[in-house]
Coordinates of C-alpha atoms (C1' of nucleotides) in Angstrom, one line a residue:
Chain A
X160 CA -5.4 -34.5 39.8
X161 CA -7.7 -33.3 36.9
X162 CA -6.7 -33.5 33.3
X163 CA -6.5 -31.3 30.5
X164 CA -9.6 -30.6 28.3
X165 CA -9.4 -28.6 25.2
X166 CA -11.9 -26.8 23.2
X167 CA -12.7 -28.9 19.5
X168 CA -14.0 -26.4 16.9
X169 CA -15.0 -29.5 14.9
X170 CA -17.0 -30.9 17.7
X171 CA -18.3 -27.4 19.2
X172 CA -17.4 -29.1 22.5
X173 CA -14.3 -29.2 25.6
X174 CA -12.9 -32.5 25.3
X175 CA -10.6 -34.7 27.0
X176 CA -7.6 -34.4 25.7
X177 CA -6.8 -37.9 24.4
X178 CA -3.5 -38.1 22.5
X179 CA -3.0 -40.4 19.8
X180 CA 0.4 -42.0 20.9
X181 CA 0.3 -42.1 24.5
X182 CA 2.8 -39.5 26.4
X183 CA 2.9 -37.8 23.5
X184 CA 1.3 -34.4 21.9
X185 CA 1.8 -33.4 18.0
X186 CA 0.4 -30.0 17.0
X187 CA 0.4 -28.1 13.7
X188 CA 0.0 -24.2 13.7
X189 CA -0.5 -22.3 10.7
X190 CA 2.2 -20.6 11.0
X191 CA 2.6 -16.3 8.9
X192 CA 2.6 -15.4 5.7
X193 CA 5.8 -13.8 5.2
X194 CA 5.2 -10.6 3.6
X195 CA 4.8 -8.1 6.0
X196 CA 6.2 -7.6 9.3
X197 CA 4.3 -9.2 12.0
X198 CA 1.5 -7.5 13.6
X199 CA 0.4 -8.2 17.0
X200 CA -2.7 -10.4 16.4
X201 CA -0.2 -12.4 14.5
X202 CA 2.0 -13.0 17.7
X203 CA -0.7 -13.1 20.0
X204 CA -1.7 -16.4 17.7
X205 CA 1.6 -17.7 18.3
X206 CA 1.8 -17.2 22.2
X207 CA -1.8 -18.8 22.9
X208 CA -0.1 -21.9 21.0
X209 CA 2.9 -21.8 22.8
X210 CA 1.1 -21.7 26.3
X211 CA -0.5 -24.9 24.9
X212 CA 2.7 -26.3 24.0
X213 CA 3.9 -25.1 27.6
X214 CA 1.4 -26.5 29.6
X215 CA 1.2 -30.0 27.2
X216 CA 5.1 -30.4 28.3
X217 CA 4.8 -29.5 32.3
X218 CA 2.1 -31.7 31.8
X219 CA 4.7 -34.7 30.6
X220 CA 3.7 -34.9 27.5
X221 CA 6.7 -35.2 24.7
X222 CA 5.2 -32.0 22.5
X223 CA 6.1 -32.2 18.6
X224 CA 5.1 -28.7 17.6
X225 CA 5.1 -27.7 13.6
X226 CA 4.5 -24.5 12.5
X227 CA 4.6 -23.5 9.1
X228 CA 5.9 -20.9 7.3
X229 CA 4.4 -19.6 4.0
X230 CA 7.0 -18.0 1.7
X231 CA 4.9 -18.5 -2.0
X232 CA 2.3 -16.5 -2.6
X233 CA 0.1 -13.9 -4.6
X234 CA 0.9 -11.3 -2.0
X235 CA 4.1 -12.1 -1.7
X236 CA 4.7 -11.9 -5.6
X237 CA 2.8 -8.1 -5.1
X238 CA 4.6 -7.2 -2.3
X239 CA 8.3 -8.0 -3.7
X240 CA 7.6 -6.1 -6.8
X241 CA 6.4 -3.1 -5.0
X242 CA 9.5 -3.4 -2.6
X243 CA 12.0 -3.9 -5.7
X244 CA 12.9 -7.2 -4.1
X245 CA 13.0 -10.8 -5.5
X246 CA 10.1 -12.8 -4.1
X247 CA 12.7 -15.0 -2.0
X248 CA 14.3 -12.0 -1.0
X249 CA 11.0 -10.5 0.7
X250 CA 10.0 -13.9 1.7
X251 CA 13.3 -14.1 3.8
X252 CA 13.4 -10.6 4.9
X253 CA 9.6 -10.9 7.0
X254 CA 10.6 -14.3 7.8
X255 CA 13.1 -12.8 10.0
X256 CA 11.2 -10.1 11.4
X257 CA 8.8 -13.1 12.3
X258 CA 11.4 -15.0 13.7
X259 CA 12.8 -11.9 15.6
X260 CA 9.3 -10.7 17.0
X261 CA 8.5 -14.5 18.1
X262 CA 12.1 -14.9 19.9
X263 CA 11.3 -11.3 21.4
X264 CA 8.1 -12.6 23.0
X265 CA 9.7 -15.9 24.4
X266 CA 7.7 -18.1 22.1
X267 CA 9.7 -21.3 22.1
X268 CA 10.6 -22.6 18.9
X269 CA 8.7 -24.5 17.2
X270 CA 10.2 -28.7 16.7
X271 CA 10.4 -27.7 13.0
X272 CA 9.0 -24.7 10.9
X273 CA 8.7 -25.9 7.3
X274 CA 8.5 -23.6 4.6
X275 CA 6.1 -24.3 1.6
X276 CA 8.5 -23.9 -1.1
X277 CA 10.6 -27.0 0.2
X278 CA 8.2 -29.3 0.1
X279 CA 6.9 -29.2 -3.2
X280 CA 7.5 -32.7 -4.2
X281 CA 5.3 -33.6 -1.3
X282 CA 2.6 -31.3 -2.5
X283 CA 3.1 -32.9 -6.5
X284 CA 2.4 -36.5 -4.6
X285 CA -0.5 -35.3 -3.2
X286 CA -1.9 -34.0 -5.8
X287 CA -1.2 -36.7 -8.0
X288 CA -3.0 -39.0 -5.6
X289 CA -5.8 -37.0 -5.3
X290 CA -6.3 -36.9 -9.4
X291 CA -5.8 -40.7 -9.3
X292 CA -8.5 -40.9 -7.1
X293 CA -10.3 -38.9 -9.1
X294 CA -11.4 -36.0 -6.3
X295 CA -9.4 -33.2 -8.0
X296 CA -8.5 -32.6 -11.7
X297 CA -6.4 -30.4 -13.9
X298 CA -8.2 -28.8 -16.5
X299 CA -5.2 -28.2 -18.6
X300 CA -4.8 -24.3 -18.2
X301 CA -1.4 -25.7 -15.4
X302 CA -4.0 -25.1 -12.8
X303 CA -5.2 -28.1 -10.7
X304 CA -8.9 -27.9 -8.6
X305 CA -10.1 -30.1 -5.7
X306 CA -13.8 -30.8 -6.9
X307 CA -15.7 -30.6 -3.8
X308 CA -18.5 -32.4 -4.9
X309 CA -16.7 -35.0 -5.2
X310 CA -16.0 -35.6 -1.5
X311 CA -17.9 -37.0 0.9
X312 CA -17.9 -34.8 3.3
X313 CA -16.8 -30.6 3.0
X314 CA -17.6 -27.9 5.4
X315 CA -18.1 -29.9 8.8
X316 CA -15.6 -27.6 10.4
X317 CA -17.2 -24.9 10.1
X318 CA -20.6 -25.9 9.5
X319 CA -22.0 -24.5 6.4
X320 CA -23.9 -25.8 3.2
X321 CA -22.5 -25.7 0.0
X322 CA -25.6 -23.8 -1.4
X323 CA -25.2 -21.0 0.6
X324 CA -21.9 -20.0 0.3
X325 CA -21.6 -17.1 -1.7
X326 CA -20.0 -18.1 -5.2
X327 CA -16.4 -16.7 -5.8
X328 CA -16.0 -13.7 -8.3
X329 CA -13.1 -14.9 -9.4
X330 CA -12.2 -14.6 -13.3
X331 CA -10.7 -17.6 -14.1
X332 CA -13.4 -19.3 -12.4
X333 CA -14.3 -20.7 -16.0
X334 CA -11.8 -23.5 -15.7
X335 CA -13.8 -25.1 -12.8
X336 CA -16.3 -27.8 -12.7
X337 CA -17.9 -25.7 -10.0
X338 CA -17.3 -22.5 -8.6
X339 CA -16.9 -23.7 -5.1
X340 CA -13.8 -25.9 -6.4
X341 CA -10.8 -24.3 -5.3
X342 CA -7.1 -24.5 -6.6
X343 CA -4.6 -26.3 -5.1
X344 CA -2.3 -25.2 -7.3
X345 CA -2.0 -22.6 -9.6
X346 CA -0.6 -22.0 -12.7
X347 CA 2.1 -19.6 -13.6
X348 CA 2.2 -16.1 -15.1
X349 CA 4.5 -15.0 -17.4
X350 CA 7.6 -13.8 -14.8
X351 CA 6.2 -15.4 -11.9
X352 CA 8.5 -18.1 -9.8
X353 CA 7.2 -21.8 -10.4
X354 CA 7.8 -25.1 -10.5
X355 CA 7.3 -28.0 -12.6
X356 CA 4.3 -30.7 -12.7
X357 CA 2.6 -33.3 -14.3
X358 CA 0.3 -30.4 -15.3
X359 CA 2.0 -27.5 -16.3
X360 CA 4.5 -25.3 -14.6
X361 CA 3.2 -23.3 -11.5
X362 CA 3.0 -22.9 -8.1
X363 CA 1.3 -23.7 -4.9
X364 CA -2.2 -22.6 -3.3
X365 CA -2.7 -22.0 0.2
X366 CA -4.2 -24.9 1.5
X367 CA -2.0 -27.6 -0.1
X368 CA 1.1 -26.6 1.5
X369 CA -0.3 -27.1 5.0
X370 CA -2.0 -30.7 4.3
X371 CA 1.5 -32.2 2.7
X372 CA 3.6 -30.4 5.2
X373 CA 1.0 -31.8 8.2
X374 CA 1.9 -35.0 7.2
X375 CA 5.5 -35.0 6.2
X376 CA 5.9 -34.1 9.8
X377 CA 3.3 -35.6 12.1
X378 CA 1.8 -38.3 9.5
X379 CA -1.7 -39.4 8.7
X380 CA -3.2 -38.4 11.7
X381 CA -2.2 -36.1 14.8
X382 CA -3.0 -34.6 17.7
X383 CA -4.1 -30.9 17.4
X384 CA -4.4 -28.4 14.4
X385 CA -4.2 -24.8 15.3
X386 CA -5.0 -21.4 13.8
X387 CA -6.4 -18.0 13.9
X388 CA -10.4 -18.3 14.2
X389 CA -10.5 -16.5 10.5
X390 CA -8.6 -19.5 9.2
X391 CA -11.8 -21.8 9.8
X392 CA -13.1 -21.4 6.3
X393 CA -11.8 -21.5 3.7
X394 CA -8.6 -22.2 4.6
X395 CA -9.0 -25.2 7.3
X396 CA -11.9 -26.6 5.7
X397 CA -9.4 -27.1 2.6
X398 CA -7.1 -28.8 3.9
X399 CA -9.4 -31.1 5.4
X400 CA -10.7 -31.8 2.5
X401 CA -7.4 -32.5 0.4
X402 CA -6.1 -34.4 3.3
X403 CA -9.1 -36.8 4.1
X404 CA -9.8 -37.1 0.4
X405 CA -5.9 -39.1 0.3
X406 CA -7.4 -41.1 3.1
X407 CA -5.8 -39.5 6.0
X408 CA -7.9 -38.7 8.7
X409 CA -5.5 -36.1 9.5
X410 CA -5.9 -33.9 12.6
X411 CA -8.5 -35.0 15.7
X412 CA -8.8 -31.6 17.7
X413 CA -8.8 -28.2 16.1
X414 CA -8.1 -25.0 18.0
X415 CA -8.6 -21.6 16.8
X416 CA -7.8 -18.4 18.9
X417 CA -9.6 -15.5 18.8
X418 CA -8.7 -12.4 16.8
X419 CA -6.8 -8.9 18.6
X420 CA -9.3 -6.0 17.4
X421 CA -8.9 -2.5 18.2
X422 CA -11.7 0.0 17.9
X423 CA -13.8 -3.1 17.8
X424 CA -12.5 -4.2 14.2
X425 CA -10.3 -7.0 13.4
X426 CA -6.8 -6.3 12.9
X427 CA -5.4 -6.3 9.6
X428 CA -3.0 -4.4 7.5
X429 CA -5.6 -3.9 5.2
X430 CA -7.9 -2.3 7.4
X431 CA -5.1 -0.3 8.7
X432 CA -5.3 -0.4 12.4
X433 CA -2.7 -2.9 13.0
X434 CA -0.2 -2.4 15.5
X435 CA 3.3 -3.9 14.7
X436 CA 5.0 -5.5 17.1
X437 CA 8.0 -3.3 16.8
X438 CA 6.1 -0.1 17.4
X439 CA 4.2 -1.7 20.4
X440 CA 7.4 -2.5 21.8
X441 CA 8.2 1.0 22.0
X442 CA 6.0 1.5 25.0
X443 CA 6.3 -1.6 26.6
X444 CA 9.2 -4.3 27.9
X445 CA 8.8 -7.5 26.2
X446 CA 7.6 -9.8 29.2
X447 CA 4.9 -7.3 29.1
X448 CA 3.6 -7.7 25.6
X449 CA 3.8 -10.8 26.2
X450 CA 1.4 -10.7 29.5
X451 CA -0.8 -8.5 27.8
X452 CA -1.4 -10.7 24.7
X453 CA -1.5 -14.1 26.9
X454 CA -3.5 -13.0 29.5
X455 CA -6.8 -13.0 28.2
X456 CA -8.5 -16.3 27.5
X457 CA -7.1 -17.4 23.7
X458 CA -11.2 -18.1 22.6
X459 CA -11.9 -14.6 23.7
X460 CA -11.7 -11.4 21.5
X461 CA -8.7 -9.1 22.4
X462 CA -9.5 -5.2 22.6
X463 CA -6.5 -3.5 21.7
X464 CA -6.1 -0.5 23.7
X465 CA -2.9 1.7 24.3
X466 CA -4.8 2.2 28.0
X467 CA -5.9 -1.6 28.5
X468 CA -1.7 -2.2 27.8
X469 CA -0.1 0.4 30.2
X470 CA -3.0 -1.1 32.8
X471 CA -1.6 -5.1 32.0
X472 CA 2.2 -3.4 32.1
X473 CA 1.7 -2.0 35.8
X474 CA 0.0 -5.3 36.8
X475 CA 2.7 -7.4 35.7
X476 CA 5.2 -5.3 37.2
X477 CA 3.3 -5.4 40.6
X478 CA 3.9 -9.5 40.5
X479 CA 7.7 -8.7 39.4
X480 CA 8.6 -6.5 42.3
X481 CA 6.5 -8.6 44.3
X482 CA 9.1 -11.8 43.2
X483 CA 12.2 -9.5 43.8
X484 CA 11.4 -8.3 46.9
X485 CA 10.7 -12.0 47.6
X486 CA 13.7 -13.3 46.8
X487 CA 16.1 -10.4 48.6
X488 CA 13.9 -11.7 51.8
X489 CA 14.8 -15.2 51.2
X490 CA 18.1 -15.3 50.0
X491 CA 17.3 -16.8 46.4
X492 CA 15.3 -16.8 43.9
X493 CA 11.7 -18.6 43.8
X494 CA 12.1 -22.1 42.4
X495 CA 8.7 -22.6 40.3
X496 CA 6.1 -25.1 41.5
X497 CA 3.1 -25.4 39.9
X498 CA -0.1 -24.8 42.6
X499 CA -3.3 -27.1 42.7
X500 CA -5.3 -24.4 41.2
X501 CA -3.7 -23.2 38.2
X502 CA -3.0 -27.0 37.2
X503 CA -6.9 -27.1 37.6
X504 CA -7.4 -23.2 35.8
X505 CA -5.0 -24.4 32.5
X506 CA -6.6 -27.9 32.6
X507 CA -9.7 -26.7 32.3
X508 CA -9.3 -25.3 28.5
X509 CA -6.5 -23.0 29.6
X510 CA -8.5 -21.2 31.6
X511 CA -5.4 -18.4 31.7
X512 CA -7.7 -15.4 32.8
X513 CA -9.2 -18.0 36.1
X514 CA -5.1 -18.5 36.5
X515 CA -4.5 -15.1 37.1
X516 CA -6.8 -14.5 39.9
X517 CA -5.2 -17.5 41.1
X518 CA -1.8 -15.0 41.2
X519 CA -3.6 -11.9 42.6
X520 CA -4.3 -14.1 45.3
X521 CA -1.2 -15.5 46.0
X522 CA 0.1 -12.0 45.4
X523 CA -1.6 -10.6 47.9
X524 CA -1.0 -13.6 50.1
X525 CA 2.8 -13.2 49.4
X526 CA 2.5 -9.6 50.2
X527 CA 1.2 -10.3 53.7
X528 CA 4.0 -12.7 54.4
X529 CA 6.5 -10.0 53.0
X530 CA 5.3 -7.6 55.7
X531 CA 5.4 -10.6 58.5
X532 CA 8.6 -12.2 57.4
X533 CA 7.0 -15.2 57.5
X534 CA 9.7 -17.0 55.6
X535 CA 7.9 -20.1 55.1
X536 CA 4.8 -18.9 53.5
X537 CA 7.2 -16.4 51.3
X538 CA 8.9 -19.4 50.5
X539 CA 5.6 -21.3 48.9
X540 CA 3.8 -18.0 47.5
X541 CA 6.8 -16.9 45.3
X542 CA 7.1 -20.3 44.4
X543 CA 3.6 -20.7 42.7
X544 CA 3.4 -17.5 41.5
X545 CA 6.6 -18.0 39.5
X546 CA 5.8 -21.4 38.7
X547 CA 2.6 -19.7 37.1
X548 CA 4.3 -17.2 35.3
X549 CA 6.7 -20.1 33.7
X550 CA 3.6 -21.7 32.2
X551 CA 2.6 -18.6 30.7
X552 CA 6.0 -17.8 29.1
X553 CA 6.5 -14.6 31.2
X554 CA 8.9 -15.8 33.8
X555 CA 11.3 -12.4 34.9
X556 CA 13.7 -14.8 35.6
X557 CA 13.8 -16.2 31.7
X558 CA 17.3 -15.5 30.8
X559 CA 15.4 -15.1 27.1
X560 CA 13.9 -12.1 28.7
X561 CA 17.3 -10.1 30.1
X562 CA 18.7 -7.6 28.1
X563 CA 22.0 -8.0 27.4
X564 CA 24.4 -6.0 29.1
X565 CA 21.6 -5.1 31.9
X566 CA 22.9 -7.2 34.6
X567 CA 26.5 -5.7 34.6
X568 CA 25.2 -2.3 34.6
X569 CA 22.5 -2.9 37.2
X570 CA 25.1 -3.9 39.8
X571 CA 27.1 -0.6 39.1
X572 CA 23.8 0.9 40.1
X573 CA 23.4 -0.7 42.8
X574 CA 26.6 0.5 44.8
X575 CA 25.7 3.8 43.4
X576 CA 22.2 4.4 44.5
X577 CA 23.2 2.4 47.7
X578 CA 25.4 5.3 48.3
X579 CA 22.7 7.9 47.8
X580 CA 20.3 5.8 50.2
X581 CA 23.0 6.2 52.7
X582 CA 23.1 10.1 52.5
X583 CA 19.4 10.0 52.7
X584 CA 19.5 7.9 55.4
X585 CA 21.7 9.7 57.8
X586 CA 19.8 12.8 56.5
X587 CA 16.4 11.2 57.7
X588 CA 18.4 10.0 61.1
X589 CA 18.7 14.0 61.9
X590 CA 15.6 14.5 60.4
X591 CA 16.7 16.7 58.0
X592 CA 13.9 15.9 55.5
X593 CA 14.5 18.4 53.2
X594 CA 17.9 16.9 52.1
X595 CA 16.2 13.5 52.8
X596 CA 13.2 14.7 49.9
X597 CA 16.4 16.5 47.8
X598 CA 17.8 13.1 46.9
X599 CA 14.6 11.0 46.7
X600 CA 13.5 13.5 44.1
X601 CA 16.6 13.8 42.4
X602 CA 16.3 10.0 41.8
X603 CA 13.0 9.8 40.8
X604 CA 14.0 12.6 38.4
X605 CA 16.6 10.1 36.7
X606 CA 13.9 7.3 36.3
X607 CA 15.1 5.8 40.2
X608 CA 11.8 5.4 42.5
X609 CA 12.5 4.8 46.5
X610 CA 10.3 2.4 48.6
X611 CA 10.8 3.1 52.3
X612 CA 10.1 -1.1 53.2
X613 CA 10.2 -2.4 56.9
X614 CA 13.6 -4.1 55.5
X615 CA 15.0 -0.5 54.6
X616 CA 14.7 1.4 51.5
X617 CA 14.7 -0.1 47.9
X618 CA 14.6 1.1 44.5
X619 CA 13.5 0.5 41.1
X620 CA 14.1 1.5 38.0
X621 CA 10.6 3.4 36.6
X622 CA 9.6 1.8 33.4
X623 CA 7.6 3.8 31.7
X624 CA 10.5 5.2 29.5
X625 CA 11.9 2.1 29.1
X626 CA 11.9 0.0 25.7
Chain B
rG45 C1' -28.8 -14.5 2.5
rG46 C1' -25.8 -18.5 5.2
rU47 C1' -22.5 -20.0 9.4
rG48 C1' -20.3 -19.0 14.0
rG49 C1' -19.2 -15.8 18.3
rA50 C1' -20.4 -11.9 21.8
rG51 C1' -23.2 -8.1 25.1
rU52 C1' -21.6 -8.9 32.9
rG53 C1' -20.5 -2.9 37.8
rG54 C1' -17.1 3.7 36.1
rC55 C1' -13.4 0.4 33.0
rC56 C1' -11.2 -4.6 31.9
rG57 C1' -12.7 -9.5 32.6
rA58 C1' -14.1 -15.0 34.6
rG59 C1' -18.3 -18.0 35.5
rA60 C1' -22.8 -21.1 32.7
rG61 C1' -29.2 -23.2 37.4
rG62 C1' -28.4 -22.0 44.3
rC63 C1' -22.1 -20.5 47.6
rG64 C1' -20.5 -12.0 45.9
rA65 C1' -13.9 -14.9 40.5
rG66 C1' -10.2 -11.5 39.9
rG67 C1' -7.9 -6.9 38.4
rC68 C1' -7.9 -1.5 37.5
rA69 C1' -10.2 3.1 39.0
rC70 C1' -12.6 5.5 43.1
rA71 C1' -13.7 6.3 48.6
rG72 C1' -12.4 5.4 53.7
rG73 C1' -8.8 3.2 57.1
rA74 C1' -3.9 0.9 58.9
rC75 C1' 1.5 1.6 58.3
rU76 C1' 4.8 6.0 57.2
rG77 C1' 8.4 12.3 59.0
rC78 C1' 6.1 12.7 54.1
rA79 C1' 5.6 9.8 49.9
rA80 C1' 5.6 5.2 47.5
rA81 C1' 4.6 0.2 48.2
rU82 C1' 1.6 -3.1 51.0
rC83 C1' -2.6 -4.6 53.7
rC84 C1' -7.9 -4.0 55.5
rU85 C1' -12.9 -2.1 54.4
rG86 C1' -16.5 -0.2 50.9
rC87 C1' -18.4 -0.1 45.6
rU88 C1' -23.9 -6.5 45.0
rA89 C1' -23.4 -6.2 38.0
rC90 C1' -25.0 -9.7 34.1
rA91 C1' -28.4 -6.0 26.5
rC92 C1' -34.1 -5.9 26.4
rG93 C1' -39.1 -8.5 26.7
rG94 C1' -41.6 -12.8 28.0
rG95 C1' -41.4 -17.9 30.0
rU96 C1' -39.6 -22.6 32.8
rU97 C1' -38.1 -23.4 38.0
rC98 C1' -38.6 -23.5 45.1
rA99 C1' -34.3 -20.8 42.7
rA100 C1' -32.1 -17.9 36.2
rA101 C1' -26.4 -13.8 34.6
rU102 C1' -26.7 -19.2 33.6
rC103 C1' -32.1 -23.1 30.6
rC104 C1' -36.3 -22.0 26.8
rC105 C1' -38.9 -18.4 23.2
rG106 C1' -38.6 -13.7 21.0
rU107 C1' -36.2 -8.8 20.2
rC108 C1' -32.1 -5.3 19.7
rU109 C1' -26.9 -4.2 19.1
rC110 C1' -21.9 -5.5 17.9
rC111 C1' -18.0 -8.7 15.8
rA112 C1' -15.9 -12.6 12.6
rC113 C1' -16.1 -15.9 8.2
rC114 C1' -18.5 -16.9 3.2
rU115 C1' -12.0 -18.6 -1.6
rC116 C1' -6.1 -12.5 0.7
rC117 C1' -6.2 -13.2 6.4
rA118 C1' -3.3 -15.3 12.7

RNA sequence: GGUGGAGUGGCCGAGAGGCGAGGCACAGGACUGCAAAUCCUGCUACACGGGUUCAAAUCCCGUCUCCACCUCCA
């Protein structure tokens, strides 16, 4: 059996995946900034991490997954005062609509999602160790700096010289040794929430939170450190930098995913062409965002495209009529089993896109066995294909995935269209096709569509009003 | 200016020296009262120009185009 190698930014390289502790996998994600609601480059983050997570668990590994929540900062501050809401307030109101969007797309929940504002104290110890040490300093203004000069390494993440970055036009850049120094914490404005330090009253950077809450929860050193690829600099880089410079050689692989873009531009609320995870969910079920977002490779560039979704929707619902029809042949549902090849395909980098011709085939496979009731081979297709679909978080059968109420009504349904197959049926026996047609079209008119199978007719409900 | 990533058939999208990934669309066929679904067959592509090699989408050199990051970002 082969075992799992992962892509290391730091390294530029696929690695073994070693863990530190054996049978055991600890992963920090930086997690949203809570002060808008979530987009979907923001979830598609989160499910590329939580096929990881999957796949590290089915693999036997004991998976101690953090992801973070950051509920202090500028924008937050800007946002709250535009929204005529306390910062804590806003802070709490996206939370949710984070919390709501990740539950909505099956992404399990994380072993513990810290929020920056409760671990403060953590963030004062480090920083107090760091000025010991002498690599940062508070120039008296309440801010307090990391001087990278001082370290002895900066920048390996992501590769650059500390020449040519381009120098920050920042204001209050006076304060620092250098202008490539950057604040770990900052000092309050008049009005603005903060808390109290050594150095003054204020509150926390970016960066800091991460490093203290990385090791309150997974220590010194851990497993994997995940992120969106624009995280790389400055914000990664950072807390490498605070974190080694307290002696911890804090997190051995980093992962970043790729960013969604639509019209060939990055996502972002500030460019305006994000799409919000609510408003996508308007024109497709759930388990089919989430296919859509977790099917293409998490180093690769997603094109958003209201076509390229619809086109991911009809496939996915191809494998999930495929499983139903399975499972009326056999009696019960498919019991997941995970098949030689995509245990190869997801060890190999989570090689998702190589797993899913690994479906089509077993679709198709499936489909042919279907058609010969051959039970046996049925039996093992379904099997791996919904085994597959487990790993990726899109199992149909996912009780987090059934809306409530829908099984109750679907059974009413049942005996009802079941009645109106019978009419047709008896209408077809005389070959009266007219009235045959009449009530096929009549249901497809309510959102009903008939499939005449070698097993007798079947229906399904259309989805493209749906959700 | 610096640092990364990318360009593959009508479209999406893997692969990373030699065996046509896969999907969608399209065309033909099988099945069907018709349709749908399903299956079978067809569609031989790797930005451009050089080079290395018995062999290059893959390696090397150069060029073009696009994207991301350079202290707000997932």
């Amino acid at each position: 059996m082969s075992s799992l190698t992962l892509y290391d930014t730091l390294s530029r390289s696929v690695l073994p995946f070693v863990p530190i502790r054996k049978g055991e996998a600890s992963i920090y994600l930086c997690g949203a900034t809570v002060q808008a609601p979530p987009h979907i480059g923001h979830v598609r983050s989160a499910i590329n991490f939580d096929i990881l997570g999957r796949w590290l668990t089915k693999s036997g590994y004991k998976v101690t997954f953090i992801r973070n929540v950051t509920d202090i900062d500028d924008k937050i501050l800007n946002k709250a005062s535009h929204e005529d809401l306390t910062w804590w307030a806003l802070a709490m109101k996206y939370e949710r609509a984070f919390a709501s969007a990740y539950d909505a797309l099956n992404v399990i929940r994380p072993t513990y999602e810290p929020r920056a504002t409760g671990h403060i104290t953590q963030m004062i110890q480090l920083m107090q160790t760091l000025i010991d040490n002498g690599t940062a300093y508070a120039p008296g203004n309440g801010d307090v700096y990391l001087e990278v000069r001082k370290l002895t390494s900066y920048l390996t993440l992501s590769r650059q010289k500390l020449e040519d970055l381009q120098t920050s036009t920042d204001s209050d850049a006076s304060f620092k040794k250098d202008p490539r120094d950057f604040a770990m914490w900052k000092a309050a404005k008049p009005g603005e929430p903060s808390w109290p330090t050594p150095w003054g009253n204020g509150r926390p950077g970016w960066h800091l939170e991460c490093s203290a809450m990385a090791h309150t929860y997974l220590g010194e050193t851990f497993d994997i450190h995940g992120g969106g690829l624009d995280l790389v600099f400055p914000h990664h880089e950072n807390e490498i930098a605070q974190s080694q410079a307290a002696g911890w050689p804090f997190a051995k692989t980093w992962m970043h995913n790729a960013l969604v873009t639509a019209s060939g531009e990055k996502m972002s609320k500030s460019l305006g062409n994000s799409m919000l995870v609510s408003a996508v969910l308007e024109r497709v079920r759930r388990i089919e965002l989430r296919w859509y977002l977790g099917s293409a490779h998490y180093r690769s560039i997603l094109e958003y495209s209201p076509e390229a979704l619809d086109e991911s929707a009809v496939a996915f619902r191809r494998i999930e009529s495929f499983l139903e029809r399975a499972s009326k042949l056999l009696g019960h549902n498919p019991v997941p089993v995970l098949g030689q090849s995509l245990i190869e395909a997801m060890n190999d980098d989570l090689a998702v896109p190589l797993a899913l011709a690994h479906i089509s085939e077993a679709l198709r496979e499936g489909n042919v066995a279907l058609a010969n009731s051959d039970l046996a081979l049925l039996e093992q297709k379904s099997n791996e294909i919904r085994g597959a679909l487990e790993v990726l978080g899109c199992d149909p059968y996912d009780p987090a995935f059934s809306e409530s109420g829908e099984v109750d009504l679907r059974e009413a349904l049942d005996g009802t269209i079941e009645l109106a197959l019978k009419q047709r049926q008896s209408a077809r026996d005389r070959k009266d096709f007219a009235a045959s047609d009449e009530i096929r079209d009549g249901l497809a008119a309510l959102g009903i569509a008939i499939e005449d199978t070698p097993q007798g007719p079947r229906w399904s409900i259309t989805h493209t009003e749906e959700r």
